[in-house]
Short mmCIF file of C-alpha atoms in Angstrom, two decimals:
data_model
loop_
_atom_site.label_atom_id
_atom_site.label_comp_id
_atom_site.label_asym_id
_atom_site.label_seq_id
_atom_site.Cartn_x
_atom_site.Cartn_y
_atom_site.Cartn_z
CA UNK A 258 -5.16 -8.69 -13.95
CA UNK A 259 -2.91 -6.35 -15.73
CA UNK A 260 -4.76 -2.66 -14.95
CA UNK A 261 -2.29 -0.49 -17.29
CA UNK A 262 0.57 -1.50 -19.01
CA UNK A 263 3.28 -2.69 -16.63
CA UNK A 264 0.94 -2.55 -13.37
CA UNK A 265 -0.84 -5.19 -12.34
CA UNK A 266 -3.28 -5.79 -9.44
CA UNK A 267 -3.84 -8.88 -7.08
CA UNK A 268 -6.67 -9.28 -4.87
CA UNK A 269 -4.87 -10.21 -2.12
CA UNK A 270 -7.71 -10.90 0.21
CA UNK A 271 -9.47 -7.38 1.97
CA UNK A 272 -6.77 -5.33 0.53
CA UNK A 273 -5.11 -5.62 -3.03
CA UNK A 274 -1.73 -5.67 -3.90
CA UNK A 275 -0.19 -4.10 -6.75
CA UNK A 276 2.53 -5.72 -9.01
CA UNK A 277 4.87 -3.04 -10.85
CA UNK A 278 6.90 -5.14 -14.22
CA UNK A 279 9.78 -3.98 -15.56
CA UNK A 280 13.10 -5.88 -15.66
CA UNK A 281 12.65 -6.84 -11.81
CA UNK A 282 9.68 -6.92 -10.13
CA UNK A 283 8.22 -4.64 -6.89
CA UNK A 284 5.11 -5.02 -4.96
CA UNK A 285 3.01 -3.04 -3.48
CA UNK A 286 1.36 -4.33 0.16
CA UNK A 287 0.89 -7.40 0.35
CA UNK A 288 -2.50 -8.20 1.20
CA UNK A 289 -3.72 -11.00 4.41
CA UNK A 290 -1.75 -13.48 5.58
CA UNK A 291 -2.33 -16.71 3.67
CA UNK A 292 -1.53 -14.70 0.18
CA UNK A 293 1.76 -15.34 -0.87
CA UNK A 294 1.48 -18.33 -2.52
CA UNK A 295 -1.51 -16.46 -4.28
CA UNK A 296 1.40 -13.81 -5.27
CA UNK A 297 3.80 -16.60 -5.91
CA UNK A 298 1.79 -17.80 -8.68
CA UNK A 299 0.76 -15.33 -10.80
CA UNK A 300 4.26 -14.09 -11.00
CA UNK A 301 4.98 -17.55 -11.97
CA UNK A 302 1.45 -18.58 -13.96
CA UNK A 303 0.47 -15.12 -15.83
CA UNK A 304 3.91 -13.67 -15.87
CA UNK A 305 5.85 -16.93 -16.35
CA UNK A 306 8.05 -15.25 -14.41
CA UNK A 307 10.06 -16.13 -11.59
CA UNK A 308 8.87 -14.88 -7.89
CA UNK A 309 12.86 -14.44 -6.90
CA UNK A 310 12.45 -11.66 -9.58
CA UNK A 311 10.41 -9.95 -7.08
CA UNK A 312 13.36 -7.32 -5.61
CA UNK A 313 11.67 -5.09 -3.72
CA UNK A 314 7.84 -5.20 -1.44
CA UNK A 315 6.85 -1.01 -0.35
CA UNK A 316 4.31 -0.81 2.51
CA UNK A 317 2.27 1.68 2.23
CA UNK A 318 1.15 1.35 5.97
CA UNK A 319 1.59 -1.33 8.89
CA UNK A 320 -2.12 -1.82 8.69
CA UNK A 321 -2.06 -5.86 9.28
CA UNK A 322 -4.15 -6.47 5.89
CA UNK A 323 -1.01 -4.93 3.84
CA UNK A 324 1.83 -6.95 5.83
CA UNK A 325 0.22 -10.20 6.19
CA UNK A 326 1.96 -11.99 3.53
CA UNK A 327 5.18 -10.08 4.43
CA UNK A 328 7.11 -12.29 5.69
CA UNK A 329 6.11 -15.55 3.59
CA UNK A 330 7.50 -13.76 0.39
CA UNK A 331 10.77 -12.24 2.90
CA UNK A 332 11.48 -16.28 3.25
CA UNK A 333 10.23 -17.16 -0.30
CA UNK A 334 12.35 -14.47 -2.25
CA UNK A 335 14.77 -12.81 -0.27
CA UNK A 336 13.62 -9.54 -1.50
CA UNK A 337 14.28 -6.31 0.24
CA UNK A 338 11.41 -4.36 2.26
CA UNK A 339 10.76 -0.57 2.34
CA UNK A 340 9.08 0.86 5.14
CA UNK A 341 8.18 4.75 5.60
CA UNK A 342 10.52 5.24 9.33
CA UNK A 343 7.46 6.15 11.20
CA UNK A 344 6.05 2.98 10.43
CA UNK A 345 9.08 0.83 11.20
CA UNK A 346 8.71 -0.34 14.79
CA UNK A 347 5.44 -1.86 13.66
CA UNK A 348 6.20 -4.09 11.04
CA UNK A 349 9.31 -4.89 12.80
CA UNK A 350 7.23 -6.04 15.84
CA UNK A 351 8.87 -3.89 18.36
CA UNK A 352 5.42 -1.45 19.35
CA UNK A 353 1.79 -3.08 18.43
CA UNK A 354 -0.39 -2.12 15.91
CA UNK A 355 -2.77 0.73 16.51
CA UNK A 356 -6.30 1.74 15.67
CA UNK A 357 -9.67 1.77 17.26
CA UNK A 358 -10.94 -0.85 19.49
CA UNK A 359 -12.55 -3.17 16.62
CA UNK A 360 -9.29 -3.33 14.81
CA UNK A 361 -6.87 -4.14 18.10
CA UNK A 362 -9.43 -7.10 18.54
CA UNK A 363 -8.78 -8.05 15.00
CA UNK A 364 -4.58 -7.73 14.92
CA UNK A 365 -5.31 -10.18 18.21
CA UNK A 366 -7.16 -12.28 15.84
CA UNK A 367 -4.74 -11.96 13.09
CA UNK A 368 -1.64 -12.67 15.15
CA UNK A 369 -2.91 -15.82 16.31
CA UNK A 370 -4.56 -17.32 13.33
CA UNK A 371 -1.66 -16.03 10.58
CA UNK A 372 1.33 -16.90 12.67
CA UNK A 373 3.09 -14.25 11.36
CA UNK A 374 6.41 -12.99 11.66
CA UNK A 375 7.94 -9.60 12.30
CA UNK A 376 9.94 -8.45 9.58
CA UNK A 377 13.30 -5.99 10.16
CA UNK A 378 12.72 -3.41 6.81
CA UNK A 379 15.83 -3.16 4.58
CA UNK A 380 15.00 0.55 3.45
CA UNK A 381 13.67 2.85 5.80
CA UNK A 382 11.47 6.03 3.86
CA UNK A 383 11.23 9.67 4.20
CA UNK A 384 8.99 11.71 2.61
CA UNK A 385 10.85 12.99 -0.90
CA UNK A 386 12.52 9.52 -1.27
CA UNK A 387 12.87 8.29 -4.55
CA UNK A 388 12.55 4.68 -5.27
CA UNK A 389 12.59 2.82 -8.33
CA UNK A 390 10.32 4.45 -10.27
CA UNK A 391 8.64 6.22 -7.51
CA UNK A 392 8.47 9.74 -5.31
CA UNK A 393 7.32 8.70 -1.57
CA UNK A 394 4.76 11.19 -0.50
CA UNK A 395 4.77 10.66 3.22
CA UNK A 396 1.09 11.02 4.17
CA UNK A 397 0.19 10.78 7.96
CA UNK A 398 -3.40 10.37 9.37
CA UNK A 399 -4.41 6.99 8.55
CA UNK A 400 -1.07 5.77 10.24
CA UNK A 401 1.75 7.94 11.28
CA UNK A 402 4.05 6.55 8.45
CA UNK A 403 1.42 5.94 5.86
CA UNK A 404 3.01 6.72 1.92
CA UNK A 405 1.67 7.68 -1.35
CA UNK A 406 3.78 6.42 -4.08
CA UNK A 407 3.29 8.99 -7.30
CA UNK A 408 5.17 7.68 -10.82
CA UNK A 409 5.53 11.24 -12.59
CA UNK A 410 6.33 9.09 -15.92
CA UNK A 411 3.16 7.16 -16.47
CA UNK A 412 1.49 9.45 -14.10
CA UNK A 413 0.44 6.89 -11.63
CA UNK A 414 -0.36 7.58 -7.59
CA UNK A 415 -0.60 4.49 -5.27
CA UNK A 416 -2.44 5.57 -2.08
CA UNK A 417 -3.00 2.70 0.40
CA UNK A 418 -5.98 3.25 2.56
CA UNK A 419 -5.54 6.98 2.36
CA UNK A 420 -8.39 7.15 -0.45
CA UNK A 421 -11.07 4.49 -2.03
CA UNK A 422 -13.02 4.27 -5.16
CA UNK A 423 -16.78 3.93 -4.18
CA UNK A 424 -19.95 5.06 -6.60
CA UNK A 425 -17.70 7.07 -9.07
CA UNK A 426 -16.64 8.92 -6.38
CA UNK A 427 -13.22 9.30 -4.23
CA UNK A 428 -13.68 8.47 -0.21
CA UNK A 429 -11.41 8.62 2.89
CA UNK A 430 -10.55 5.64 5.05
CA UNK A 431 -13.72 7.24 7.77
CA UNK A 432 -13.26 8.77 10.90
CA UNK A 433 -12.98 5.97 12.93
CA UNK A 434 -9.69 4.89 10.98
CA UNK A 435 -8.59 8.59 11.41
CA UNK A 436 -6.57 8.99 14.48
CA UNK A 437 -5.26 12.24 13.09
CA UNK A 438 -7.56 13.87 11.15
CA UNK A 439 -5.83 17.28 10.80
CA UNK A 440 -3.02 15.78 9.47
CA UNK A 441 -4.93 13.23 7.16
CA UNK A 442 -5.89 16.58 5.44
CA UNK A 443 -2.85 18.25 5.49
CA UNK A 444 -1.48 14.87 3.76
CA UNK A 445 -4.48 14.85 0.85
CA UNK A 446 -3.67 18.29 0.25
CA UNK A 447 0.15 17.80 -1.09
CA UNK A 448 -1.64 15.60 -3.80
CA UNK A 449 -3.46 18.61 -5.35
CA UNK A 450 -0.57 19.78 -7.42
CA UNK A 451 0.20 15.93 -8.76
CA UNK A 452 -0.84 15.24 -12.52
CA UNK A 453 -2.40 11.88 -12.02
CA UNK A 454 -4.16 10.05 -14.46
CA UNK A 455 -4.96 6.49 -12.54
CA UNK A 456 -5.19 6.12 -9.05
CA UNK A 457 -4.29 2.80 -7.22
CA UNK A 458 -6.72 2.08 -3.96
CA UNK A 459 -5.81 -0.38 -1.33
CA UNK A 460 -9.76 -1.65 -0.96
CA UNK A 461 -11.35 -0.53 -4.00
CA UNK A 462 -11.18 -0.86 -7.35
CA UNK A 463 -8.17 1.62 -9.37
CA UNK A 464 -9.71 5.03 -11.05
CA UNK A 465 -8.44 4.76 -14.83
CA UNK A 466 -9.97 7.99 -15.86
CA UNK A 467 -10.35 11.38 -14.52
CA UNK A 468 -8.11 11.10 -11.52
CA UNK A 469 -6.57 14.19 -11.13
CA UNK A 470 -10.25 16.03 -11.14
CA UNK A 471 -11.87 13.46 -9.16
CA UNK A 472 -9.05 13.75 -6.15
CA UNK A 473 -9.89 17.96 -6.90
CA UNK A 474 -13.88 17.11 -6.21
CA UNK A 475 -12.58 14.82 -2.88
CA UNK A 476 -10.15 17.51 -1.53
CA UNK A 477 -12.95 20.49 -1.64
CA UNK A 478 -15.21 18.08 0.72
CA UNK A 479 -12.23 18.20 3.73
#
């Protein structure tokens, strides 16, 4: 479904991908494995556009609910994959995924069941990059290479897992998929000055109103 004009969100399965329009195409995560053909088609069915128009996928983290589909739409489209650097060596495939007990078990799980593929990144981040039409805000704390993307012309912040929607209210990831904590709110903090009118979630639904004060009312509960 089309969220703003221009932006559109896919329910990629546990997380949600985001689908920025324009002359070419970019996506944002790309949910489970198993969802590109999901992808595939609405660029093709509500868009009636087509998918090799997708040029560029940004990770927002190596989480494997955000890279599952990655390299089904690499093969499918040929399109080029940014990575933050810290976050490289895991969608690459050359260190394992990290997090607490309960989600090692599940990469296991996903690994085998998926079959997916490493992918090699074509555009390695740093915090302050510009791409397309957005600033990379490198937050870490959720992962160590985990990115907000912020659009300073329609005023739009894509956050990953870093924040969710839940009750009219803005939430961290929780402490157990905190491995840095400090940092986590060292990261939320460089989002106070932002003017940001919606707010893009990786596992909840987008704020469309109020952003900017509703991050303010999250950041005074770190």
């Amino acid at each position: 479904m089309e969220v703003i004009s221009g932006i559109h969100e896919i329910d990629t399965t546990a997380a949600r991908s985001y689908l920025v329009v324009g002359d070419e195409l970019t996506l944002i995560d790309t949910g489970l494995a198993g969802n590109a053909g999901k992808i595939i088609n609405y660029v093709k069915n509500e868009l009636k556009r087509d998918p090799t128009d997708i040029k560029l996928i940004i990770i927002t983290h190596h989480h494997f609910d955000h890279i599952g589909s990655l390299d089904k739409l690499k093969k499918l489209t040929e399109v080029k994959v940014a990575v933050h650097k810290d976050d490289v060596d895991y969608v690459s495939g050359r260190k394992s995924q990290i997090g607490p007990a309960f989600f090692k078990f599940m990469v296991k799980v996903f690994k085998i069941v998926s079959h997916y593929q490493p992918v090699e990144p074509d555009i390695i981040l740093e915090d302050g990059d510009k791409i397309g039409e957005y600033q990379v805000i490198h937050t870490p704390g959720h992962t160590k290479g985990s990115i907000c993307l912020y659009n300073p012309q329609n005023k739009t912040l894509s956050v990953g897992d870093n924040l969710k929607y839940v009750n009219g209210k803005l939430e961290g990831p929780g402490a157990r998929l905190l491995p840095e904590p400090e940092k986590y709110k060292e990261s939320m903090e460089k989002l106070a000055s932002l003017v940001i009118e919606v707010i893009f979630c990786g596992h909840s639904q987008p704020i469309t109103s109020h952003a900017s004060r509703k991050l303010g009312e999250y950041l005074k509960t770190l």
